[in-house]
Amino acid sequence: MTGSARGLIARIKEENPDVKWTHCVIHREALACKKMSPVLHDVLNDSVKVINFIKSRPRNARLFRRLCENMGAEHTTLLLHTEVRWLSRGRILKRLLEFRSEVHTFLIEHRSPRATLFQDTDWLAKLCYLADIFSKLNELNVSLQGKETSILNMYDKVGGFMKKAELWRGSSAEGDFTCFPQVDACLSRQDVDRAPVKSVIVGHLTNLIQDFHSYFPDMEDTSAQLEWVRNSFLLSEANRSELPVTYQEKLLEVSSDRGLQMKFATSTLTQFWVCVKQEHTDLGQKALEQLLPLYLCEASFSAMTVIKTKQRNRLCLEKSLITAVASLPPRLTKILSEAQAQVSH
């Protein structure tokens, strides 16, 4: 995608050399939370194997559904794990924990050697931690999506998560697991040796924080540099001095305009800078360059994921492609059309 000679960005730069690009914040978040220690990775793999034993075999799936109905469970099916879907791990582990009694009974009835896992309190505590931490990561991932999302509030949410992760690590190191409800409940009712579980949790949180810093190394600096976009009426002289003098002059004009100040209070950030652009073209354009691209990228990927469902057919496929392409800028649509023509030849 980012090839300098034949990649997508190189093709786009042939049409517009001034184009700017950035690594998707949602994708960086998904990559940062992907790594796990071997111990936790084994727990995840065991969970997936248990789910596959029940879910991927039609006969077992029917028997398990009947068992859940007889035991009065809230749900009757497990969820399959899909590596390419970023919310998958949190959802499947949470559902597996909800079904722990039913799954244990089912595995015993079918003489599965993995039935002993649900009697291992240490394994269950680690499973509870994975369910808790991936639920928190899913909440972060979902909060980064949305129509009015910009890099500013994305960085705010990622920064907030990193600060919370530091808090979780500190409290866990002291033996306080109240920030992880499933773990806290498991350790309070089970005779579990807390020391190994605490070591695994603190180690994972330490690596998670390091990975977030690795994928977002410039987050604090970028946020500080874009304070003038966030709120030009509360901008300090120190932050304003980082901009060229011509932009500082225009920002002073904007900050003194009471009409724009009222507009800022009643509209979204994008709408405000569109209004500013009508009078201060260069300043408004520079601000909008930081705010516009992210939702377009997200919407395009969301449209494309529809063609990866089992229910797709020719009509559905064509409609999904049309929807995805329709959300792209005209120049990018032209490039994709040319590439498709070359492939067909």
XYZ file of C-alpha atoms in Angstrom:
345
model
C 0.000 0.000 0.000
C 2.837 2.432 0.790
C 5.270 1.351 -1.939
C 7.342 4.227 -3.296
C 7.178 2.942 -6.887
C 3.953 0.975 -7.464
C 2.035 1.298 -4.204
C -1.283 3.105 -3.764
C 0.320 6.209 -2.282
C 2.808 6.412 -5.168
C -0.075 6.211 -7.667
C -1.987 8.930 -5.855
C 1.084 11.172 -5.680
C 1.351 10.972 -9.468
C -1.953 12.859 -9.562
C -1.294 15.097 -6.575
C 2.322 15.409 -5.320
C 1.186 17.439 -2.300
C -1.031 14.693 -0.880
C -0.449 13.755 2.774
C -1.013 10.394 4.398
C -0.943 8.941 7.893
C -1.075 5.463 9.399
C -4.676 4.798 10.503
C -5.024 5.344 14.266
C -7.509 2.457 14.609
C -5.116 0.097 12.848
C -2.218 1.210 15.052
C -4.342 0.573 18.140
C -5.174 -2.934 16.892
C -1.489 -3.689 16.250
C -0.422 -2.351 19.652
C -2.743 -4.721 21.532
C -1.980 -7.785 19.417
C 1.139 -9.062 21.202
C 0.797 -11.354 24.225
C 3.106 -13.365 26.445
C 3.365 -17.116 25.676
C 1.351 -17.918 28.824
C -1.606 -15.740 27.827
C -1.300 -16.827 24.203
C -1.674 -20.458 25.313
C -4.797 -19.553 27.297
C -6.269 -17.837 24.227
C -5.404 -20.812 21.988
C -6.980 -23.269 24.436
C -10.124 -21.131 24.529
C -10.328 -21.025 20.740
C -9.881 -24.813 20.535
C -12.690 -25.353 23.041
C -14.971 -23.034 21.070
C -14.072 -24.711 17.769
C -14.751 -28.162 19.246
C -18.316 -27.067 20.026
C -19.097 -24.410 17.439
C -17.507 -25.728 14.238
C -19.161 -29.165 14.414
C -22.895 -29.013 13.579
C -23.835 -31.950 15.808
C -21.935 -30.556 18.793
C -23.435 -27.113 18.175
C -26.971 -28.537 18.259
C -26.304 -30.570 21.418
C -24.717 -27.579 23.130
C -27.681 -25.367 22.211
C -30.036 -27.919 23.728
C -27.886 -28.131 26.864
C -27.955 -24.337 27.269
C -31.724 -24.272 26.855
C -32.150 -26.992 29.506
C -29.830 -25.153 31.919
C -31.640 -21.836 31.347
C -28.607 -19.980 29.965
C -29.021 -16.419 28.679
C -27.476 -17.352 25.308
C -27.436 -20.633 23.401
C -24.395 -20.298 21.118
C -20.715 -19.497 21.407
C -18.936 -17.035 19.119
C -16.223 -18.051 16.669
C -12.845 -16.359 16.794
C -11.758 -14.423 13.687
C -8.228 -13.017 13.747
C -8.901 -10.293 11.159
C -11.816 -8.835 13.112
C -10.335 -6.628 15.808
C -13.218 -6.938 18.306
C -13.333 -10.722 18.070
C -11.096 -11.712 20.985
C -12.942 -9.654 23.574
C -16.349 -10.911 22.499
C -15.551 -14.619 22.272
C -13.792 -14.692 25.648
C -16.578 -12.813 27.369
C -19.172 -15.225 25.941
C -17.033 -18.238 26.914
C -16.862 -17.016 30.508
C -20.632 -16.569 30.574
C -20.923 -20.206 29.435
C -18.196 -21.650 31.653
C -20.564 -24.012 33.545
C -22.356 -25.174 30.405
C -19.077 -25.631 28.494
C -17.531 -27.575 31.368
C -20.545 -29.893 31.530
C -20.532 -30.386 27.772
C -16.813 -31.206 27.658
C -17.182 -33.739 30.485
C -20.094 -35.451 28.701
C -18.001 -35.711 25.523
C -14.874 -36.832 27.424
C -12.778 -33.975 26.138
C -9.353 -33.634 27.799
C -9.875 -29.858 27.868
C -12.613 -30.227 30.483
C -9.863 -30.065 33.115
C -9.079 -26.489 32.054
C -12.306 -25.264 33.633
C -11.253 -26.877 36.931
C -7.861 -25.136 36.851
C -8.359 -21.944 38.871
C -5.058 -20.474 37.644
C -6.094 -20.956 33.994
C -9.533 -19.511 34.705
C -8.023 -16.424 36.362
C -5.895 -15.760 33.281
C -8.924 -16.300 31.040
C -10.825 -13.754 33.136
C -7.990 -11.263 32.705
C -7.969 -11.702 28.923
C -11.731 -11.189 28.807
C -11.428 -8.019 30.917
C -8.491 -6.419 29.112
C -9.819 -7.170 25.631
C -13.214 -5.768 26.614
C -11.460 -2.533 27.596
C -9.497 -2.550 24.325
C -12.740 -3.116 22.402
C -14.278 -0.102 24.120
C -11.293 1.980 23.024
C -11.509 0.666 19.453
C -15.218 1.481 19.175
C -14.704 4.953 20.670
C -12.182 5.721 17.899
C -14.865 5.209 15.266
C -17.567 7.658 14.246
C -18.572 10.220 11.701
C -17.187 13.317 13.439
C -13.966 11.655 14.599
C -10.714 13.549 14.054
C -7.105 12.844 14.885
C -7.391 15.221 17.823
C -10.049 13.329 19.776
C -8.520 10.012 18.654
C -5.231 10.979 20.262
C -7.118 12.156 23.352
C -8.790 8.754 23.710
C -5.567 6.809 23.103
C -3.716 9.030 25.580
C -6.469 8.505 28.141
C -6.269 4.735 27.675
C -2.490 4.766 28.181
C -2.897 6.683 31.437
C -5.536 4.196 32.596
C -3.228 1.308 31.686
C -0.563 2.852 33.935
C -3.153 3.000 36.732
C -4.173 -0.638 36.150
C -0.553 -1.755 36.237
C 0.125 0.071 39.493
C -2.977 -1.218 41.267
C -2.414 -4.777 39.991
C 1.188 -4.707 41.234
C -0.238 -3.927 44.684
C -2.683 -6.837 44.440
C -5.773 -4.688 43.783
C -7.698 -6.124 40.802
C -10.934 -4.158 41.150
C -10.250 -2.541 37.767
C -10.724 -6.006 36.216
C -14.167 -7.214 37.407
C -13.893 -10.797 36.110
C -10.438 -11.293 37.633
C -11.488 -9.738 40.933
C -14.568 -11.973 41.148
C -12.550 -15.071 40.221
C -9.805 -14.439 42.774
C -12.273 -13.573 45.530
C -14.209 -16.843 45.252
C -11.460 -19.263 44.218
C -8.497 -20.615 46.123
C -5.979 -19.193 43.674
C -2.325 -18.356 44.175
C -2.373 -14.645 43.370
C 1.369 -14.231 42.843
C 1.643 -15.964 39.407
C -1.542 -14.303 38.168
C -0.331 -10.883 39.341
C 3.017 -11.415 37.606
C 1.318 -12.308 34.296
C -1.071 -9.341 34.465
C 1.609 -6.773 35.376
C 3.903 -8.161 32.664
C 1.216 -7.951 29.996
C 0.220 -4.410 30.978
C 3.878 -3.327 30.920
C 4.334 -4.696 27.396
C 0.997 -3.223 26.306
C 2.023 0.259 27.444
C 5.384 -0.096 25.673
C 3.668 -1.195 22.444
C 1.302 1.776 22.570
C 4.268 4.116 23.016
C 5.963 2.367 20.083
C 2.992 2.800 17.723
C 2.168 6.332 18.944
C 5.615 7.878 19.489
C 4.656 11.361 18.306
C 1.203 11.562 19.839
C 1.936 14.160 22.526
C 3.929 16.389 20.174
C 1.309 16.177 17.425
C -1.494 16.990 19.861
C 0.427 20.008 21.146
C 1.141 21.234 17.614
C -2.561 21.035 16.739
C -3.892 22.897 19.773
C -4.679 25.839 17.493
C -7.040 23.586 15.514
C -8.763 22.315 18.643
C -9.564 25.748 20.046
C -8.072 28.901 18.582
C -9.816 31.048 21.234
C -7.912 29.527 24.176
C -4.557 29.262 22.437
C -1.582 30.374 24.529
C 1.121 32.594 23.094
C 3.685 29.783 23.472
C 1.629 27.368 21.348
C 0.806 30.055 18.808
C 4.481 30.950 18.358
C 5.148 27.506 16.812
C 3.177 28.585 13.710
C 4.463 30.860 10.913
C 3.831 34.556 11.516
C 1.239 34.748 8.718
C -0.849 32.073 10.410
C -0.401 33.740 13.796
C -1.851 36.955 12.350
C -4.890 35.139 11.007
C -5.377 33.234 14.275
C -5.418 36.536 16.140
C -8.121 37.759 13.775
C -10.138 34.565 14.290
C -9.789 34.678 18.092
C -11.061 38.285 18.097
C -14.112 37.527 15.963
C -17.117 37.168 18.324
C -19.272 35.828 15.527
C -16.850 32.952 14.931
C -16.677 32.400 18.671
C -20.446 31.880 18.774
C -20.169 29.593 15.745
C -17.486 27.559 17.532
C -19.795 26.999 20.505
C -22.718 25.729 18.401
C -21.059 23.639 15.667
C -18.650 20.754 15.192
C -14.949 21.410 14.760
C -15.127 20.605 11.043
C -18.103 22.913 10.491
C -16.311 25.700 12.347
C -13.195 25.515 10.183
C -15.292 25.327 7.011
C -16.799 28.620 8.121
C -13.331 30.060 8.873
C -12.117 28.965 5.440
C -14.632 31.271 3.758
C -12.735 34.305 5.094
C -9.265 32.886 5.828
C -8.724 30.357 3.062
C -5.181 29.200 3.836
C -5.721 28.869 7.585
C -9.037 27.050 7.180
C -7.565 24.696 4.571
C -4.612 23.830 6.803
C -6.932 23.047 9.724
C -9.292 20.934 7.615
C -6.372 18.845 6.343
C -5.995 17.570 9.914
C -9.693 16.818 10.405
C -11.197 15.404 7.212
C -9.389 12.243 6.032
C -9.986 9.814 8.922
C -13.694 9.107 8.597
C -13.360 8.696 4.824
C -10.774 5.955 5.319
C -12.873 4.252 8.003
C -16.074 4.374 5.931
C -14.338 2.876 2.901
C -12.960 -0.046 4.907
C -16.358 -0.610 6.543
C -18.027 -0.793 3.130
C -15.402 -3.233 1.857
C -15.856 -5.639 4.806
C -19.384 -6.436 3.612
C -17.983 -8.474 0.717
C -16.278 -10.831 3.210
C -19.507 -12.302 4.605
C -20.849 -15.800 3.945
C -24.180 -14.368 2.796
C -22.676 -12.476 -0.117
C -23.923 -13.089 -3.643
C -23.244 -11.418 -6.965
C -25.774 -8.637 -6.418
C -24.590 -8.050 -2.845
C -20.945 -8.036 -3.976
C -21.545 -5.483 -6.718
C -23.558 -3.274 -4.382
C -20.816 -3.402 -1.732
C -18.134 -2.458 -4.240
C -20.247 0.411 -5.561
C -20.807 1.635 -1.991
C -17.095 1.447 -1.186
C -15.961 3.181 -4.370
C -18.677 5.834 -4.108
C -17.230 6.963 -0.780
C -13.794 7.605 -2.292
C -12.548 10.923 -3.721
C -12.871 11.299 -7.544
C -9.117 11.123 -8.167
C -8.739 7.946 -6.118
C -11.724 6.413 -7.901
C -10.050 7.172 -11.235
C -6.813 5.489 -10.131
C -8.675 2.378 -8.961
C -10.559 2.212 -12.250
C -7.294 2.375 -14.219
C -5.781 -0.365 -12.067
C -8.848 -2.583 -12.594
C -8.599 -2.041 -16.375
C -4.931 -3.122 -16.346
C -5.783 -6.276 -14.360
C -8.596 -7.226 -16.769
C -6.192 -6.939 -19.725
